[in-house]
mmCIF file of C-alpha atoms and ligand atoms in Angstrom:
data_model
loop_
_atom_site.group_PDB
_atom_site.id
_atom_site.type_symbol
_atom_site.label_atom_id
_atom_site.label_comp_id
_atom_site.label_asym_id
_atom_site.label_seq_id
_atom_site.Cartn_x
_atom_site.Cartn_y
_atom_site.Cartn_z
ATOM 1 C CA UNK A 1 172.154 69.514 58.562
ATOM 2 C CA UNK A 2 173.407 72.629 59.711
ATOM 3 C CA UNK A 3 175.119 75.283 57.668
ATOM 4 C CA UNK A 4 173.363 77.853 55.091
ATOM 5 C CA UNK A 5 176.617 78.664 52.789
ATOM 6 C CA UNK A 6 174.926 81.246 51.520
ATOM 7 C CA UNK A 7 171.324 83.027 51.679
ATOM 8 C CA UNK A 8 169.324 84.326 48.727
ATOM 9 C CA UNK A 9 166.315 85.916 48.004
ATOM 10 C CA UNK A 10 165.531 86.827 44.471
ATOM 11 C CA UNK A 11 162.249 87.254 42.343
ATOM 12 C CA UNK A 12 161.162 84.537 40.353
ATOM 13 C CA UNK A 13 161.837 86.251 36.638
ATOM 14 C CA UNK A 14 159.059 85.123 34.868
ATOM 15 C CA UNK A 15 156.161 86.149 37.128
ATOM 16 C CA UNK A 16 155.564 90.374 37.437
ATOM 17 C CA UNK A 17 153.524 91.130 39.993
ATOM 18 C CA UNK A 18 152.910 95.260 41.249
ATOM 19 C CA UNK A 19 155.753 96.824 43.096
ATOM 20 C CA UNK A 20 153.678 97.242 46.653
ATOM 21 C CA UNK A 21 152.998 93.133 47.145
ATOM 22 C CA UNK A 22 155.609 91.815 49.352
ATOM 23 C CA UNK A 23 158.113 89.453 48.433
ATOM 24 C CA UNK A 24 156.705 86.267 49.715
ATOM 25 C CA UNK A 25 154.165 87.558 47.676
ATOM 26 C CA UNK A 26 155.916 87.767 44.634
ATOM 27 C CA UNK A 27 156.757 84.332 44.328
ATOM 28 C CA UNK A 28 153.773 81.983 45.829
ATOM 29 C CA UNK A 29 152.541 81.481 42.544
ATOM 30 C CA UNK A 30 155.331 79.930 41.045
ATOM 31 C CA UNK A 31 153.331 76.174 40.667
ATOM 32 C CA UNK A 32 150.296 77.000 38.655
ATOM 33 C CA UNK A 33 149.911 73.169 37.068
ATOM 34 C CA UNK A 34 146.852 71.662 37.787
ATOM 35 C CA UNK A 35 146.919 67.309 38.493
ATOM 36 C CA UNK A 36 144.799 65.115 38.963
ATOM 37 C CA UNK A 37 145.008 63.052 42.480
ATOM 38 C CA UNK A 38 145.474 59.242 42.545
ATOM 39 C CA UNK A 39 144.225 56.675 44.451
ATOM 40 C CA UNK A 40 146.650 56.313 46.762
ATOM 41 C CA UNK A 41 146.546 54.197 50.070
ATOM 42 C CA UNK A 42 144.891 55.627 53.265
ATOM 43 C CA UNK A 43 147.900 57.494 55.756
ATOM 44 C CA UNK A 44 146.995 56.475 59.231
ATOM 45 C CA UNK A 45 148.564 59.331 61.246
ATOM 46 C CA UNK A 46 148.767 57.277 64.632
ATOM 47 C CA UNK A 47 151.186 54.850 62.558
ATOM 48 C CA UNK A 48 153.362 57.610 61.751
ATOM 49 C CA UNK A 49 153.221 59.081 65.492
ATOM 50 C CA UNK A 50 154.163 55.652 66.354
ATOM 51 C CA UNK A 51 157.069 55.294 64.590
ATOM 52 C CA UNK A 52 158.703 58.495 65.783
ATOM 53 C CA UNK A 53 157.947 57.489 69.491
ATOM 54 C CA UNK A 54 159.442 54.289 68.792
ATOM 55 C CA UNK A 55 162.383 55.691 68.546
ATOM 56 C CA UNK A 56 162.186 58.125 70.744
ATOM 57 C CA UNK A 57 162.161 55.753 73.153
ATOM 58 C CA UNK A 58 165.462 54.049 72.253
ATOM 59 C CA UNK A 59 167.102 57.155 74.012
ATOM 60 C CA UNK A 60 168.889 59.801 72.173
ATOM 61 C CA UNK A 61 169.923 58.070 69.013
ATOM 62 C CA UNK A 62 173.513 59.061 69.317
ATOM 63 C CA UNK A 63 176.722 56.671 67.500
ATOM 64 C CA UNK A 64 178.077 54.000 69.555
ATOM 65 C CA UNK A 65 175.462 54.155 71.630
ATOM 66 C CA UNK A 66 173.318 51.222 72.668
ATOM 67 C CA UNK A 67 170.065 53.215 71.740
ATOM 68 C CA UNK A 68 171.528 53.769 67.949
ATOM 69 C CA UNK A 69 172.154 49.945 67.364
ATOM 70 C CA UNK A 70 168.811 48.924 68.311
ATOM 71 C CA UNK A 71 167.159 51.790 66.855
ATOM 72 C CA UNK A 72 168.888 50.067 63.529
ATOM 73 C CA UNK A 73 168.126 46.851 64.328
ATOM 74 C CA UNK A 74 164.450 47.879 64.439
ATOM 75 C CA UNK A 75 164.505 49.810 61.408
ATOM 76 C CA UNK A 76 166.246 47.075 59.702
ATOM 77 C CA UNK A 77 163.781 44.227 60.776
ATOM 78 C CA UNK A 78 160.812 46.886 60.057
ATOM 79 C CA UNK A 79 161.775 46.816 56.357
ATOM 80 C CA UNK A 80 162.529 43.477 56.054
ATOM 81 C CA UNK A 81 158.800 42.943 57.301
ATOM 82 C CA UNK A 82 157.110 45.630 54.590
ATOM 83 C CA UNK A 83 159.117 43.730 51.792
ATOM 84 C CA UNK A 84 161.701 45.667 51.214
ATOM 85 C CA UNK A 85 165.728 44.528 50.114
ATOM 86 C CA UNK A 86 167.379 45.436 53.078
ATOM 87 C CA UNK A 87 171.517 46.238 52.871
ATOM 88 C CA UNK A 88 173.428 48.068 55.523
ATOM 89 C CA UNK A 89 176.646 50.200 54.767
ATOM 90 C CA UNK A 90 179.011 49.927 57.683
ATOM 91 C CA UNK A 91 182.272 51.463 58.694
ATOM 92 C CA UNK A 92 183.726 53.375 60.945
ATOM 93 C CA UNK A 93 184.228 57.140 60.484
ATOM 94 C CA UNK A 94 186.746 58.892 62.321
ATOM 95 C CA UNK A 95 184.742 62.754 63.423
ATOM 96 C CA UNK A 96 185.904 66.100 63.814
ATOM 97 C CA UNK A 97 186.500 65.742 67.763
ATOM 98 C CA UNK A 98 188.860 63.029 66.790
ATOM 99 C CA UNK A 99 186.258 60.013 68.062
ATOM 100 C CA UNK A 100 185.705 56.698 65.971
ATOM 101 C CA UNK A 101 181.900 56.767 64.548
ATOM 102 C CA UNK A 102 180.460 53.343 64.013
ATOM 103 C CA UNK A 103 177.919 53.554 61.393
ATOM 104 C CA UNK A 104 174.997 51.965 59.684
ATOM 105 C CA UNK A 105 173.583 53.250 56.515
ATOM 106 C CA UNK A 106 170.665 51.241 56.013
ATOM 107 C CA UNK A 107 169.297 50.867 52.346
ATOM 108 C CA UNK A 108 166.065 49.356 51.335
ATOM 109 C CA UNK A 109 165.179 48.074 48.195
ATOM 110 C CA UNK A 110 161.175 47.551 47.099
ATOM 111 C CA UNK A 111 160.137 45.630 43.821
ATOM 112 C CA UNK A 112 163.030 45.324 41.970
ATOM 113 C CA UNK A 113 161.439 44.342 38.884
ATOM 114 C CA UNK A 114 160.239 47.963 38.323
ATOM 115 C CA UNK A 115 163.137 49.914 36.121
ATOM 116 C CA UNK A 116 161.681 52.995 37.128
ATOM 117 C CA UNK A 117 162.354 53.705 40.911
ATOM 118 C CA UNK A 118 161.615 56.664 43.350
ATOM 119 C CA UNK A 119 164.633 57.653 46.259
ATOM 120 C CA UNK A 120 163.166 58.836 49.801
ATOM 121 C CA UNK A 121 165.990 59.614 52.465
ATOM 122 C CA UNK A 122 166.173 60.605 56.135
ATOM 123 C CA UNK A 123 168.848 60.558 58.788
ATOM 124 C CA UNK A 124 168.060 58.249 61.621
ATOM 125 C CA UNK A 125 170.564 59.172 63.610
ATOM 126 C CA UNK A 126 170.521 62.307 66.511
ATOM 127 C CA UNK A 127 172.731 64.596 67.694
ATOM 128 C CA UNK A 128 174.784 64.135 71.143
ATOM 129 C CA UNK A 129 174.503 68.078 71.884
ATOM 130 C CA UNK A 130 171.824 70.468 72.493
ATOM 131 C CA UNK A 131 174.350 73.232 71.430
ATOM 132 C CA UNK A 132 171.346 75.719 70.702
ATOM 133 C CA UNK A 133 169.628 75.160 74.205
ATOM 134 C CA UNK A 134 170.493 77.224 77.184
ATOM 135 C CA UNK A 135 170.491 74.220 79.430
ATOM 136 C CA UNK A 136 171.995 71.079 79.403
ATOM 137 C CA UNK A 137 174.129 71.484 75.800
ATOM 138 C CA UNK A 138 175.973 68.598 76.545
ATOM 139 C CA UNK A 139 173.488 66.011 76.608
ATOM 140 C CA UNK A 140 171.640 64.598 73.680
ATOM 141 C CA UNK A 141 168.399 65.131 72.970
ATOM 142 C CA UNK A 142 165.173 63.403 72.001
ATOM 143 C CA UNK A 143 166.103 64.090 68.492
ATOM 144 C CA UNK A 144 161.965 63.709 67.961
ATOM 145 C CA UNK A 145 161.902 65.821 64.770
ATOM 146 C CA UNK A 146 165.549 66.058 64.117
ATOM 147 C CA UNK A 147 165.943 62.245 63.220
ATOM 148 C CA UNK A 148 162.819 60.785 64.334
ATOM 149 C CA UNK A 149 159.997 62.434 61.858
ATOM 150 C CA UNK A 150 161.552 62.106 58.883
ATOM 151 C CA UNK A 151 162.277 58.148 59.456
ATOM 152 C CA UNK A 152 158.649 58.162 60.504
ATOM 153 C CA UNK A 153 157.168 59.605 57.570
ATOM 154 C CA UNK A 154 159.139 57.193 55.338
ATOM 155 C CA UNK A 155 158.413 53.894 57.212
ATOM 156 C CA UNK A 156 155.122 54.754 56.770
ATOM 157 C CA UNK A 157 155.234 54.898 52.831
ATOM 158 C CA UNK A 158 157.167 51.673 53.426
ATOM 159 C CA UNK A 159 153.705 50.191 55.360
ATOM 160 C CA UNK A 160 151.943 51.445 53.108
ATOM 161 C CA UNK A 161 153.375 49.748 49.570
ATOM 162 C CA UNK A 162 152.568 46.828 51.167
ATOM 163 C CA UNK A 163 148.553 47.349 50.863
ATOM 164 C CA UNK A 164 148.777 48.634 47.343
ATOM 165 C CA UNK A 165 152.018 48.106 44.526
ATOM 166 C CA UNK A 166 152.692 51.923 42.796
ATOM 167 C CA UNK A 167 153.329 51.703 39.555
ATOM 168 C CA UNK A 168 157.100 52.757 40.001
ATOM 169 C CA UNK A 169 159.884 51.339 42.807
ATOM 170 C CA UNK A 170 160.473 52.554 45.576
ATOM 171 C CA UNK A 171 164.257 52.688 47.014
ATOM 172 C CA UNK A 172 165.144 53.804 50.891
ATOM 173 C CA UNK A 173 167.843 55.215 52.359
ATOM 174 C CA UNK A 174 168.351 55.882 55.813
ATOM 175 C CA UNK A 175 171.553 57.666 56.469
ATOM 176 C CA UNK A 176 173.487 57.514 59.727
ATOM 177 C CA UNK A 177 175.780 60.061 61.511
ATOM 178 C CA UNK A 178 174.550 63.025 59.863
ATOM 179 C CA UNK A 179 174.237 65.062 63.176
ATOM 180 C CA UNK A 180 177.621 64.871 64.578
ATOM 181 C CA UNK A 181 178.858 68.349 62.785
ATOM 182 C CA UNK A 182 180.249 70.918 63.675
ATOM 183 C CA UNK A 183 181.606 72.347 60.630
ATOM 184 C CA UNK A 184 179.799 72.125 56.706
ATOM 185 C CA UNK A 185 181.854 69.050 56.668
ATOM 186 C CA UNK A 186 181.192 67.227 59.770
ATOM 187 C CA UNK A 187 177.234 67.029 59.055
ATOM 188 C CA UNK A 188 175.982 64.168 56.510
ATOM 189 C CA UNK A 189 179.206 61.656 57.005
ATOM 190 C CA UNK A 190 176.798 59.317 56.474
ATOM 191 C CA UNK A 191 175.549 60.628 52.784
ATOM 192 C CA UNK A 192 178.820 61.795 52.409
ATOM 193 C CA UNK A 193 180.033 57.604 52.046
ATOM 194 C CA UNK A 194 176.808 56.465 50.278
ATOM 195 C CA UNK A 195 177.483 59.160 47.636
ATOM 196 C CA UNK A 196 180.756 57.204 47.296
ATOM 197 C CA UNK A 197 179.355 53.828 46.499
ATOM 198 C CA UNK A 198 175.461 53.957 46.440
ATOM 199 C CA UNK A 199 174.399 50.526 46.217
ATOM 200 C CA UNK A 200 171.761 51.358 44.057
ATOM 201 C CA UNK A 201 173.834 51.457 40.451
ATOM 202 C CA UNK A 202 171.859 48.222 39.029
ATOM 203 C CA UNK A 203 168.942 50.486 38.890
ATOM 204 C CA UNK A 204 169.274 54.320 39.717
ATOM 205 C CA UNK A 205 166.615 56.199 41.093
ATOM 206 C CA UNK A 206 165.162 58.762 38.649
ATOM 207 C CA UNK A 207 164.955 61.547 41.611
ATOM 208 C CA UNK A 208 165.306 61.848 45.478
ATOM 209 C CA UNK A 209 163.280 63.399 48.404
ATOM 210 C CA UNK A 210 164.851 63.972 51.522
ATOM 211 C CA UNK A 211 162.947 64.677 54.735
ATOM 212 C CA UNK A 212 164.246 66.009 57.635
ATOM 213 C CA UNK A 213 162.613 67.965 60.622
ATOM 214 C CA UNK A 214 158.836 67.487 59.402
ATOM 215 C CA UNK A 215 157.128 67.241 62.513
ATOM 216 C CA UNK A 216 156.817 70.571 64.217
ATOM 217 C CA UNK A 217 153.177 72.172 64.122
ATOM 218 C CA UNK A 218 154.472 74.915 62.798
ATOM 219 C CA UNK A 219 156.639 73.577 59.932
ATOM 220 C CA UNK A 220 156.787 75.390 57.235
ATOM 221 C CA UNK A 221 158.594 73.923 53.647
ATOM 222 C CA UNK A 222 160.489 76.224 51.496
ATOM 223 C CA UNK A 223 162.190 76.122 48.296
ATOM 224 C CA UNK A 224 165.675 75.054 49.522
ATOM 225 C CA UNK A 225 168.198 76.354 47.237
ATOM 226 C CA UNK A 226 170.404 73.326 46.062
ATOM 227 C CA UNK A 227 166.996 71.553 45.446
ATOM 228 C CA UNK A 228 165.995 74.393 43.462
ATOM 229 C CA UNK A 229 169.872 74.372 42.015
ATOM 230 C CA UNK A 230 169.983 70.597 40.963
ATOM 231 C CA UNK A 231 165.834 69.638 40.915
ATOM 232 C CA UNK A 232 163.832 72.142 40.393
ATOM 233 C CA UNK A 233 161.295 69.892 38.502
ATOM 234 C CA UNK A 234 160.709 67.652 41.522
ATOM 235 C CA UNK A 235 160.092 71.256 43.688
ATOM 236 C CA UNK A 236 157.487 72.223 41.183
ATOM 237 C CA UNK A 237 156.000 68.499 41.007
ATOM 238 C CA UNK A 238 156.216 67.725 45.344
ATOM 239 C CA UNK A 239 154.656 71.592 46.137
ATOM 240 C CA UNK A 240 152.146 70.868 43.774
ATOM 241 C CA UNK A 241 151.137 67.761 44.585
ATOM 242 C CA UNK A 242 151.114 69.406 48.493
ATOM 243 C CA UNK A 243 148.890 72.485 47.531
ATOM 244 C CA UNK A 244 146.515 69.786 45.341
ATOM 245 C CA UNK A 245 146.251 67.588 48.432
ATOM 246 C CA UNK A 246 144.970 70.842 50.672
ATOM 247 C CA UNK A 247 148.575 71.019 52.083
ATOM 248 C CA UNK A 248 149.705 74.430 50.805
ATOM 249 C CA UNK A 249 149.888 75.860 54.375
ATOM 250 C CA UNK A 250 153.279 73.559 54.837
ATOM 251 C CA UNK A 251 154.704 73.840 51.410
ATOM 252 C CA UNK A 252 155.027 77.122 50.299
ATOM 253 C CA UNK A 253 156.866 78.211 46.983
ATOM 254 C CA UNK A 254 159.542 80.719 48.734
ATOM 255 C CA UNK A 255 162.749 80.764 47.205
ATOM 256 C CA UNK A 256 165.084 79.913 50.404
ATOM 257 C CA UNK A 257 168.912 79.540 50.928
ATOM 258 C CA UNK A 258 171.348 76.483 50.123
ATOM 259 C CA UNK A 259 171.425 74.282 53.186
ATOM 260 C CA UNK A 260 173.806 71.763 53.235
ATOM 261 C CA UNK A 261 171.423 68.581 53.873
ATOM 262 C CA UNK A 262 172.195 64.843 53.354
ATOM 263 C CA UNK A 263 170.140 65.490 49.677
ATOM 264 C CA UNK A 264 173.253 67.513 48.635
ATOM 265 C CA UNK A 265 174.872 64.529 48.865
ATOM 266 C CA UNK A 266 172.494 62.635 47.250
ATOM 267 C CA UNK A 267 172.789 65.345 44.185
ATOM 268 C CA UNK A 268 176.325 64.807 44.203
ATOM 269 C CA UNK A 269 175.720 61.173 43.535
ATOM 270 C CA UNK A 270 173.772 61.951 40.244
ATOM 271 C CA UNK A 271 170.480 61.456 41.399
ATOM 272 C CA UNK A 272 168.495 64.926 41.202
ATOM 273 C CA UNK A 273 167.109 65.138 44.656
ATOM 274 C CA UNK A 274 165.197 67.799 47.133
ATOM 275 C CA UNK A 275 165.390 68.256 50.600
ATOM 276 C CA UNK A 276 161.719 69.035 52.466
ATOM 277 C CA UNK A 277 163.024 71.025 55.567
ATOM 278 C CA UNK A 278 161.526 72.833 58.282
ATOM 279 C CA UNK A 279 162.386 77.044 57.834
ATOM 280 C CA UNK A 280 160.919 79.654 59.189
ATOM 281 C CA UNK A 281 160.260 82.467 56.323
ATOM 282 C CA UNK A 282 160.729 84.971 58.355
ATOM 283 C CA UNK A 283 163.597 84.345 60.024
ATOM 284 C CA UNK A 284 165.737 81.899 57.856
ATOM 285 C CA UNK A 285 165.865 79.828 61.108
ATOM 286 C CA UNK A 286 165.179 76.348 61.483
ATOM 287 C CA UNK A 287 162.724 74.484 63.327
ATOM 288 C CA UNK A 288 162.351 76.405 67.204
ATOM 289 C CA UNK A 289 162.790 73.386 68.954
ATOM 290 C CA UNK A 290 166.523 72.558 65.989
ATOM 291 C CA UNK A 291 169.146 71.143 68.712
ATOM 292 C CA UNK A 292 167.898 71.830 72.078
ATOM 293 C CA UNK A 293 165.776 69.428 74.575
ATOM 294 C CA UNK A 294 162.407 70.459 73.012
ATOM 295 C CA UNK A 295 163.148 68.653 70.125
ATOM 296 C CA UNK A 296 161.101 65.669 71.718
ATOM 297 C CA UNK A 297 157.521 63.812 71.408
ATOM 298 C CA UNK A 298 155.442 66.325 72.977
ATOM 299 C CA UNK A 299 156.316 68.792 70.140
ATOM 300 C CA UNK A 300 155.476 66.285 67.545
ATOM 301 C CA UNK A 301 152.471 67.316 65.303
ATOM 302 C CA UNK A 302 150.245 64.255 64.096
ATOM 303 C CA UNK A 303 148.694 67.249 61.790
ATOM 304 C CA UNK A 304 152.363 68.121 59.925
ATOM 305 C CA UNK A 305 153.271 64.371 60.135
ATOM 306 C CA UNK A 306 149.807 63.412 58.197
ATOM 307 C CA UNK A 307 150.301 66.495 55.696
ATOM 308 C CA UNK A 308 154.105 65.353 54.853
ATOM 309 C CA UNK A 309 153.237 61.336 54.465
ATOM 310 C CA UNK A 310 149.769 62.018 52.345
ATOM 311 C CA UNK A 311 152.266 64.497 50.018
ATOM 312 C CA UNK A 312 154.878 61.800 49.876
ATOM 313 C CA UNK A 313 152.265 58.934 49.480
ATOM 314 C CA UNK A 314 150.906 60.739 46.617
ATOM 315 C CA UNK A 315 153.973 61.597 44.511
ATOM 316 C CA UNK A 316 154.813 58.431 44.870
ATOM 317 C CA UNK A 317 151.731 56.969 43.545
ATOM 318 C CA UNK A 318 151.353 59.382 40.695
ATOM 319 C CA UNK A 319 154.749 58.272 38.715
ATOM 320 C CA UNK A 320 153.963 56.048 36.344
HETATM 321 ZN ZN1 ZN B 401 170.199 68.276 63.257
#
């Protein structure tokens, strides 16, 4: 993900609130629906820490790279354990910089006798530049958070379904070669195929979540604008379900800009989906650590990772 086409900040109409609050202010009371928590299987934060260093320590993640293919054969054979329906979309994508991309989308399939089916989505791929570091921009990182947390978070859920059925399904997609962009259209190659032919048209998804960069201590989630363009409901249900779950500090009901993410892609294949992504309110960035060598292990947080997986967990389990 890379490119903000444009950046907005408006008032949410239907709340009026005195001129001298700020506008953060203004609109973090947008959620104001009250649910009740489920039962929901017990997040065990040194799994999730695991997973990201797992791949971490393939190497830099990068296509046609030996670290990518077993990163995917792990992933693959790590679904295939919790259950799941495993298919891989292959192909070869021909980039911006004129190189052939091998890639793997790798889709997962729970219960398939459940008509009723949640999407969660990550790219598991990283980027072969540090382009925002001052050192070194020409070698890959770690891609910890960028990459690595978001898989993480979602092969947890994956564990987890295993201890205890939810009353809905539960599809997976991890896509590949999103980080090899330069331009809007370089990112998400690998959403930008699924959206094509999704694999999932037996039984579609009734809304999508993707996570990427949720692993920094100081990530903060904001309303992402194409999420709030195509799936509002699901902001409204996720944030609550985060500020329920005494996560509030990472999800925050700020109105941010349209960021094109693989969920736009995801949108565009008629499933209604958000995008949880680290921004920084105050200065529209990203993540500190977005494409340079700090993006690695030592900046993970086991307290953002826990917050993100027990808000996932629990949307998940609430559907019924
Ligand atoms: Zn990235």
């Amino acid at each position: 993900m890379d490119e903000i086409k444009k950046v907005f900040l408006f008032l949410i109409t239907s709340l009026v609130f005195a001129c001298s609050e700020t506008p953060k202010e203004k609109i973090e009371n947008i959620v104001t629906a009250k649910y009740i928590l489920v039962k929901t299987p017990k997040v065990n934060v040194d799994s999730v820490f695991s997973f990201v260093k797992k791949q971490v320590d393939f190497g830099p993640r990068t296509p046609n790279s030996i670290a990518h293919a077993k990163c995917a054969d792990w992933l693959v054979a790590k679904l295939n354990n919790y259950g799941f329906l495993v298919k891989e979309q292959t192909g070869t994508q021909l980039a911006h910089d004129g190189v052939n991309l091998n890639y793997r989308n790798i889709i997962a399939r729970s219960d398939l006798r459940s008509a009723k089916r949640v999407l969660l989505t990550a790219h598991w791929d990283t980027r072969p530049w540090a382009d925002q570091d001052n050192q070194n921009q020409e070698e890959a990182i770690d891609g910890a958070n960028d990459g690595g947390s978001g898989v993480a978070v979602i092969l947890e859920v994956a564990r987890l379904l295993k201890e205890q059925m939810p009353n809905v399904g539960v599809d997976i997609v991890l896509f590949d070669i999103e980080d090899y962009g330069k331009t809007t259209e370089s990112f998400c190659y690998g959403s930008q195929i699924w959206a094509k032919e999704t694999l999932l048209d037996s039984l579609k998804p009734i809304y999508g979540i993707n996570l990427d960069m949720v692993g920094d201590a100081n990530a903060v989630f904001l309303y992402e604008g194409y999420s709030f363009e195509y799936a509002r409901t699901i902001l409204d249900k996720v944030w609550t379900v985060a500020k329920q779950s005494g996560h509030g500090r990472f999800f925050r009901s700020i109105q941010d800009g349209m960021i094109t993410d693989d969920h736009y892609y995801v949108n565009q294949a008629g499933i209604p989906c958000i995008d949880i992504i680290h921004r920084d309110p105050q200065t529209g960035g990203f993540a500190h650590s977005w494409h340079t060598h700090n993006d690695n292990i030592q900046n993970i947080s086991k307290n953002t990772l826990k917050a993100v997986s027990e808000v996932i967990i629990q949307t998940v389990y609430r559907e019924k």
